[in-house]
Amino acid sequence: MTTRADMLAGTQDAVVFPGQGSQRPGMGADFYKQWPIARRTFEEACDAVGENLVQLCFEKDPRLHLTEFTQPCILTMEIAAYRALVEAFGLGATVFGGHSLGEYTALVAAGAIPFADAVRLVRRRGALMQQAVPQGKGAMAALLVDDIENSGALRIAKAAGAEVANHNSLAQVVISGTAESIDRAKRELAEALPALNFIPLQVSAPFHSSLMRSIEVEFRAYLESFERNFRPELAARVTSNFTGGFYEARSLTANLVQQIAGSVRWLDNMRAIGARARRIYEIGPGAPLMKFFQTLGRSVTPMTKVADAEAALREYSPPRAEPSTSRSSNGVTGPAAWNAAVPESRPVRMSITAVVPESPSPVAAPASVRTVPQPERASGTRALIDAERLGDASFRADHNVRLAYVAGAMVKGIASPELVIRMGRAGLLAFFGSGGLSLERIEEGIRRIQSALPPGAPWGVNLLHNINHPEMEDRTVDLLLRLGVRCVEASAYTVLTPAVVRYRLKGARLSGDRARPANRLMAKLSRPEVARQFVSPPPERIVRMLHEKGLISDEEARAAARLPMADDLCAEADSGGHTDKGVAFSLLPAMMHLRDEAMAEHRYPARIRVGAAGGIGTPEAAAAAFTMGADFILTGSINQCTPEAGTSDLVKDMLADADIQDFAMAPAGDMFELGARIQVFRKGVFFPARGNKLYELYQRHESLDAIDEKTREQLEKQYFKRSIAEVWAETRAYYLRADPAQVERAEKNGRHKMALVFRWYFVDTMRRAQRGDAADKVNFQVHGGPALGSFNRVVKGTPLESWRNRHVDELAWFLMRGAARVLEERWLRFSSSAVAERVA
Ligand SMILES: Cc1cc2nc3c(=O)[nH]c(=O)nc-3n(C[C@H](O)[C@H](O)[C@H](O)COP(=O)(O)O)c2cc1C
């Protein structure tokens, strides 16, 4: 039977990547100097692991030889060079292989693992390998002799207790094990096979031996946390060290785990690659693999330096694409996608029409993500734009998150501890919706989050300005400080209050003339005059007052002058819940300019980031925000319709069916008298109309008694479902506990009493919705905005149509991955038409 591999034999180009042992200072420096894409690759890796890999690779840093650093350095150098060669010469490999660590490079090159993930993975892999066996306890040695497999050397080494770590070539095997077993093997091999060359290797641990088993469980768990990003179907073009053959789609994670303690079957890998490849290129330091291939009679072109690569690829033309392997459903070939990034000075080699993609299909379900549908990328192409690179790198680093994405607070615990925990476990930031909850419930929620998440995991709590009860804001700050909450989303502020300033300054330290806050603050707002207060240092007046009262220390007071109130501003355009109905296109640039002015004026050492919120429910909207310069995005409405949200299933059922026009404005209960408005769900409910009616009655009447009998009856029967007297009794009892002055005032002032009674309706309608009282659905108050309608449209007909599948972290990935793909498609389209114009 002719297999698919047989049919492809000898027609494709292969690239192979060496692994550890080949590193040397300065590796890749020439690629880095010559090609911007190589520099960007290094930057991306530095961001991913928070280490200066440029220094490690190029500046004789001794840590280059510590495996924890060696591994990300080699991977980065190899990918930087590979990307440069693809971009500059249209290198069009469709077969990939790598030796040990190099297998990760191969998987990245094939598009199976995102680069940033791979850098993190190999860093952890290196660190774990280092820790697995105490220094000096293990050893490795290379055995060199002709026809090594039949020489008897392996049997002798195994009998001595050593294990075969690498089957490198017909003439070389590497053994690994305890130092004693390697010593014993050395003695016995010298006696039995005098022709054998025994070369001890300078390694810090016995790699690829059973001594590495102890780290498998931990590494597997770490790998699995990235699995959602993998595209295992693309690994079929990569050889597996563990099996010797090409990957099978399901085995990606398992093989990578087993590879650590298993033999590297590189000899079999070379045979498998050789059977498919016409030309084989080696990219990486030192080109050790070339010599291994030579033992099989295959020649390999080494591309260790730019000069080698230029000489080798000057006349390069990619092999004709195999329609079923490298050509995608939308006509973009892998190399072609990269060729779209050809620098201006280079000749354009590919047909221009081949690089123009069709419109993306935004909802096609990929095999790589279990439940989350993603816009499709051409198979065989690799990401030009990575979801994890969108937004600002310092945002991701400071908040310790994988994505520049935030799930905003939702009142009354709708942004529940479960929601925050799920996001935190996924390495994503969410804010607990503390607004409208008692201090006891806030404390309980925070404690639940703290006990579920490890220290350093991203999470925060909403600090909501409370215009009616400023003391509540103060007590909330006391609680946040007492419980050690290190990050808040401050919202609903029109002016800065002592409470929010105190939160910001507590724990702030001065070193030299630099101030370091202990508490991070994201200010969510939609007005420039409010933003100006948050990009400025805390007002001196408030700082002085806090200091005089002993609420902040001398150092905290002095630090105030050098700190902006907020680390992050979130410009909120028209959104669910409280909204100024701002327009994102106007708001975001205005806030960014304001930030720039403040940075120039105050010269803060760290840049204040500006993010975007409001209306983001599709990859396209997220992409637009990043295109405008958002450092991060924040969502709200879509997260209310997830299994983790703290509201009823009935509300979620209703919301999952919402369209963009199913939202309306209604009065806000918490600022009822001021006429503030919120955006709520209106389909099939009377709440918006009834809320508006109550506000209108409040405006027209001096007291409840002034309202006509018929209207009062209607309120009691349809709105309140109880008598006005009962509502007042309940309200009065509440305020006698919470704020007795309100009762006193209401008993003297009929209009105030009316306001308190009407506000009861706003509290109660929200409770009814959260409880899911089916019999009283028409009185549900459900905050939300059109972002949810647009999201519902995009996911129609996919698994995400059901809210039960919409896990909050998966929505984050859906939007961010989708945004990356939208940007990539647009970029390819615009840049390819620009190239076409230049060529024409
Ligand atoms: C149900 C719901 C409740 C909300 N409650 C709060 C809140 O208590 N505090 C807050 O700062 N923002 C609140 N928001 C706003 C969100 O955090 C977020 O800023 C906003 O929803 C983003 O706009 P979008 O709805 O268009 O995605 C709420 C939003 C919704 C949908």
mmCIF file of N, CA, C and O and ligand atoms in Angstrom, residues 408-411 414 435 462 464 489 491 524 572 574-577 613-616 634-638 640 783-785 787, ligand 1:
data_model
loop_
_atom_site.group_PDB
_atom_site.id
_atom_site.type_symbol
_atom_site.label_atom_id
_atom_site.label_comp_id
_atom_site.label_asym_id
_atom_site.label_seq_id
_atom_site.Cartn_x
_atom_site.Cartn_y
_atom_site.Cartn_z
ATOM 1 N N GLY A 408 -14.449 42.742 33.860
ATOM 2 C CA GLY A 408 -14.779 43.828 34.779
ATOM 3 C C GLY A 408 -15.717 43.362 35.888
ATOM 4 O O GLY A 408 -16.379 42.318 35.790
ATOM 5 N N ALA A 409 -15.783 44.176 36.950
ATOM 6 C CA ALA A 409 -16.656 43.861 38.078
ATOM 7 C C ALA A 409 -18.109 43.876 37.637
ATOM 8 O O ALA A 409 -18.492 44.635 36.740
ATOM 9 N N MET A 410 -18.918 43.049 38.272
ATOM 10 C CA MET A 410 -20.370 43.111 38.073
ATOM 11 C C MET A 410 -21.014 43.052 39.447
ATOM 12 O O MET A 410 -20.734 42.158 40.255
ATOM 13 N N VAL A 411 -21.868 44.042 39.650
ATOM 14 C CA VAL A 411 -22.455 44.351 40.942
ATOM 15 C C VAL A 411 -23.085 43.130 41.632
ATOM 16 O O VAL A 411 -23.478 42.172 40.968
ATOM 17 N N ILE A 414 -22.324 39.411 40.900
ATOM 18 C CA ILE A 414 -22.538 38.743 39.599
ATOM 19 C C ILE A 414 -21.161 38.360 39.050
ATOM 20 O O ILE A 414 -20.977 37.268 38.508
ATOM 21 N N GLY A 435 -19.814 45.603 44.642
ATOM 22 C CA GLY A 435 -20.827 46.660 44.736
ATOM 23 C C GLY A 435 -22.164 46.100 45.206
ATOM 24 O O GLY A 435 -22.613 45.063 44.706
ATOM 25 N N ASN A 462 -13.698 45.222 43.121
ATOM 26 C CA ASN A 462 -14.248 46.512 42.721
ATOM 27 C C ASN A 462 -14.295 47.456 43.934
ATOM 28 O O ASN A 462 -14.736 47.070 45.014
ATOM 29 N N LEU A 464 -16.146 50.700 44.606
ATOM 30 C CA LEU A 464 -17.179 51.500 43.964
ATOM 31 C C LEU A 464 -17.421 52.753 44.790
ATOM 32 O O LEU A 464 -17.630 52.664 45.999
ATOM 33 N N GLU A 489 -10.411 47.738 41.043
ATOM 34 C CA GLU A 489 -10.995 48.443 39.903
ATOM 35 C C GLU A 489 -11.859 49.537 40.542
ATOM 36 O O GLU A 489 -12.889 49.245 41.161
ATOM 37 N N SER A 491 -14.395 52.501 40.401
ATOM 38 C CA SER A 491 -15.354 52.994 39.405
ATOM 39 C C SER A 491 -16.439 53.841 40.057
ATOM 40 O O SER A 491 -16.562 53.872 41.284
ATOM 41 N N LYS A 524 -11.814 53.050 36.209
ATOM 42 C CA LYS A 524 -12.705 52.899 35.048
ATOM 43 C C LYS A 524 -13.571 54.136 34.969
ATOM 44 O O LYS A 524 -14.239 54.500 35.941
ATOM 45 N N GLU A 572 -14.254 53.773 29.411
ATOM 46 C CA GLU A 572 -15.463 52.972 29.210
ATOM 47 C C GLU A 572 -16.459 53.682 28.293
ATOM 48 O O GLU A 572 -17.037 54.706 28.648
ATOM 49 N N ASP A 574 -19.961 53.166 25.708
ATOM 50 C CA ASP A 574 -21.305 52.626 25.964
ATOM 51 C C ASP A 574 -21.242 51.152 26.390
ATOM 52 O O ASP A 574 -20.742 50.314 25.654
ATOM 53 N N SER A 575 -21.752 50.881 27.572
ATOM 54 C CA SER A 575 -21.568 49.543 28.159
ATOM 55 C C SER A 575 -22.846 49.082 28.831
ATOM 56 O O SER A 575 -23.828 49.835 28.919
ATOM 57 N N GLY A 576 -22.804 47.870 29.363
ATOM 58 C CA GLY A 576 -23.897 47.412 30.207
ATOM 59 C C GLY A 576 -23.823 48.111 31.551
ATOM 60 O O GLY A 576 -22.766 48.563 31.971
ATOM 61 N N GLY A 577 -24.942 48.237 32.243
ATOM 62 C CA GLY A 577 -24.951 48.862 33.566
ATOM 63 C C GLY A 577 -24.795 50.372 33.479
ATOM 64 O O GLY A 577 -25.287 51.004 32.537
ATOM 65 N N ALA A 613 -13.082 49.682 27.225
ATOM 66 C CA ALA A 613 -14.221 48.842 27.612
ATOM 67 C C ALA A 613 -15.464 49.427 26.975
ATOM 68 O O ALA A 613 -15.485 50.593 26.564
ATOM 69 N N GLY A 614 -16.502 48.615 26.936
ATOM 70 C CA GLY A 614 -17.782 49.091 26.408
ATOM 71 C C GLY A 614 -17.974 48.624 24.980
ATOM 72 O O GLY A 614 -17.258 49.055 24.076
ATOM 73 N N GLY A 615 -18.912 47.687 24.822
ATOM 74 C CA GLY A 615 -19.265 47.251 23.467
ATOM 75 C C GLY A 615 -18.379 46.168 22.912
ATOM 76 O O GLY A 615 -18.524 45.796 21.749
ATOM 77 N N ILE A 616 -17.475 45.625 23.728
ATOM 78 C CA ILE A 616 -16.562 44.612 23.174
ATOM 79 C C ILE A 616 -17.162 43.222 23.379
ATOM 80 O O ILE A 616 -17.220 42.715 24.497
ATOM 81 N N LEU A 634 -11.389 45.397 28.366
ATOM 82 C CA LEU A 634 -12.171 44.930 29.519
ATOM 83 C C LEU A 634 -13.588 44.653 29.039
ATOM 84 O O LEU A 634 -14.158 45.435 28.281
ATOM 85 N N THR A 635 -14.128 43.526 29.467
ATOM 86 C CA THR A 635 -15.494 43.176 29.072
ATOM 87 C C THR A 635 -16.384 43.050 30.300
ATOM 88 O O THR A 635 -15.893 42.876 31.415
ATOM 89 N N GLY A 636 -17.681 43.133 30.067
ATOM 90 C CA GLY A 636 -18.630 43.004 31.164
ATOM 91 C C GLY A 636 -19.829 42.181 30.736
ATOM 92 O O GLY A 636 -20.011 41.040 31.173
ATOM 93 N N SER A 637 -20.618 42.735 29.812
ATOM 94 C CA SER A 637 -21.899 42.100 29.478
ATOM 95 C C SER A 637 -21.772 40.628 29.130
ATOM 96 O O SER A 637 -22.588 39.807 29.562
ATOM 97 N N ILE A 638 -20.752 40.279 28.355
ATOM 98 C CA ILE A 638 -20.677 38.874 27.911
ATOM 99 C C ILE A 638 -20.430 37.928 29.090
ATOM 100 O O ILE A 638 -20.809 36.764 29.044
ATOM 101 N N GLN A 640 -21.705 38.020 32.038
ATOM 102 C CA GLN A 640 -22.881 37.727 32.863
ATOM 103 C C GLN A 640 -23.593 36.472 32.378
ATOM 104 O O GLN A 640 -24.375 35.863 33.091
ATOM 105 N N HIS A 783 -28.718 44.158 34.191
ATOM 106 C CA HIS A 783 -27.831 45.100 33.509
ATOM 107 C C HIS A 783 -27.181 44.399 32.319
ATOM 108 O O HIS A 783 -26.870 43.223 32.386
ATOM 109 N N GLY A 784 -26.951 45.147 31.271
ATOM 110 C CA GLY A 784 -26.288 44.544 30.106
ATOM 111 C C GLY A 784 -26.278 45.522 28.958
ATOM 112 O O GLY A 784 -26.961 46.554 28.994
ATOM 113 N N GLY A 785 -25.466 45.195 27.953
ATOM 114 C CA GLY A 785 -25.366 46.091 26.811
ATOM 115 C C GLY A 785 -25.220 45.326 25.506
ATOM 116 O O GLY A 785 -25.121 44.086 25.513
ATOM 117 N N ALA A 787 -22.918 44.620 23.571
ATOM 118 C CA ALA A 787 -21.774 43.714 23.349
ATOM 119 C C ALA A 787 -22.246 42.268 23.399
ATOM 120 O O ALA A 787 -21.786 41.423 22.628
HETATM 121 C C1 LIG B 1 -24.463 43.039 34.959
HETATM 122 C C2 LIG B 1 -23.402 44.072 35.027
HETATM 123 C C3 LIG B 1 -23.077 44.600 36.256
HETATM 124 C C4 LIG B 1 -22.046 45.533 36.361
HETATM 125 N N1 LIG B 1 -21.686 45.995 37.585
HETATM 126 C C5 LIG B 1 -20.590 46.780 37.723
HETATM 127 C C6 LIG B 1 -20.124 47.169 38.993
HETATM 128 O O1 LIG B 1 -20.681 46.829 40.026
HETATM 129 N N2 LIG B 1 -19.009 47.940 39.056
HETATM 130 C C7 LIG B 1 -18.346 48.336 37.938
HETATM 131 O O2 LIG B 1 -17.331 49.006 38.030
HETATM 132 N N3 LIG B 1 -18.783 47.987 36.710
HETATM 133 C C8 LIG B 1 -19.875 47.222 36.580
HETATM 134 N N4 LIG B 1 -20.296 46.835 35.338
HETATM 135 C C9 LIG B 1 -19.554 47.276 34.168
HETATM 136 C C10 LIG B 1 -18.532 46.226 33.732
HETATM 137 O O3 LIG B 1 -17.557 45.992 34.705
HETATM 138 C C11 LIG B 1 -17.830 46.664 32.445
HETATM 139 O O4 LIG B 1 -17.124 47.836 32.686
HETATM 140 C C12 LIG B 1 -18.792 46.898 31.304
HETATM 141 O O5 LIG B 1 -19.815 45.956 31.332
HETATM 142 C C13 LIG B 1 -18.057 46.819 29.973
HETATM 143 O O6 LIG B 1 -18.903 47.078 28.914
HETATM 144 P P1 LIG B 1 -19.736 45.943 28.128
HETATM 145 O O7 LIG B 1 -20.893 45.620 29.015
HETATM 146 O O8 LIG B 1 -20.166 46.622 26.883
HETATM 147 O O9 LIG B 1 -18.818 44.799 27.938
HETATM 148 C C14 LIG B 1 -21.361 45.953 35.211
HETATM 149 C C15 LIG B 1 -21.736 45.437 33.969
HETATM 150 C C16 LIG B 1 -22.738 44.503 33.871
HETATM 151 C C17 LIG B 1 -23.102 43.938 32.534
#
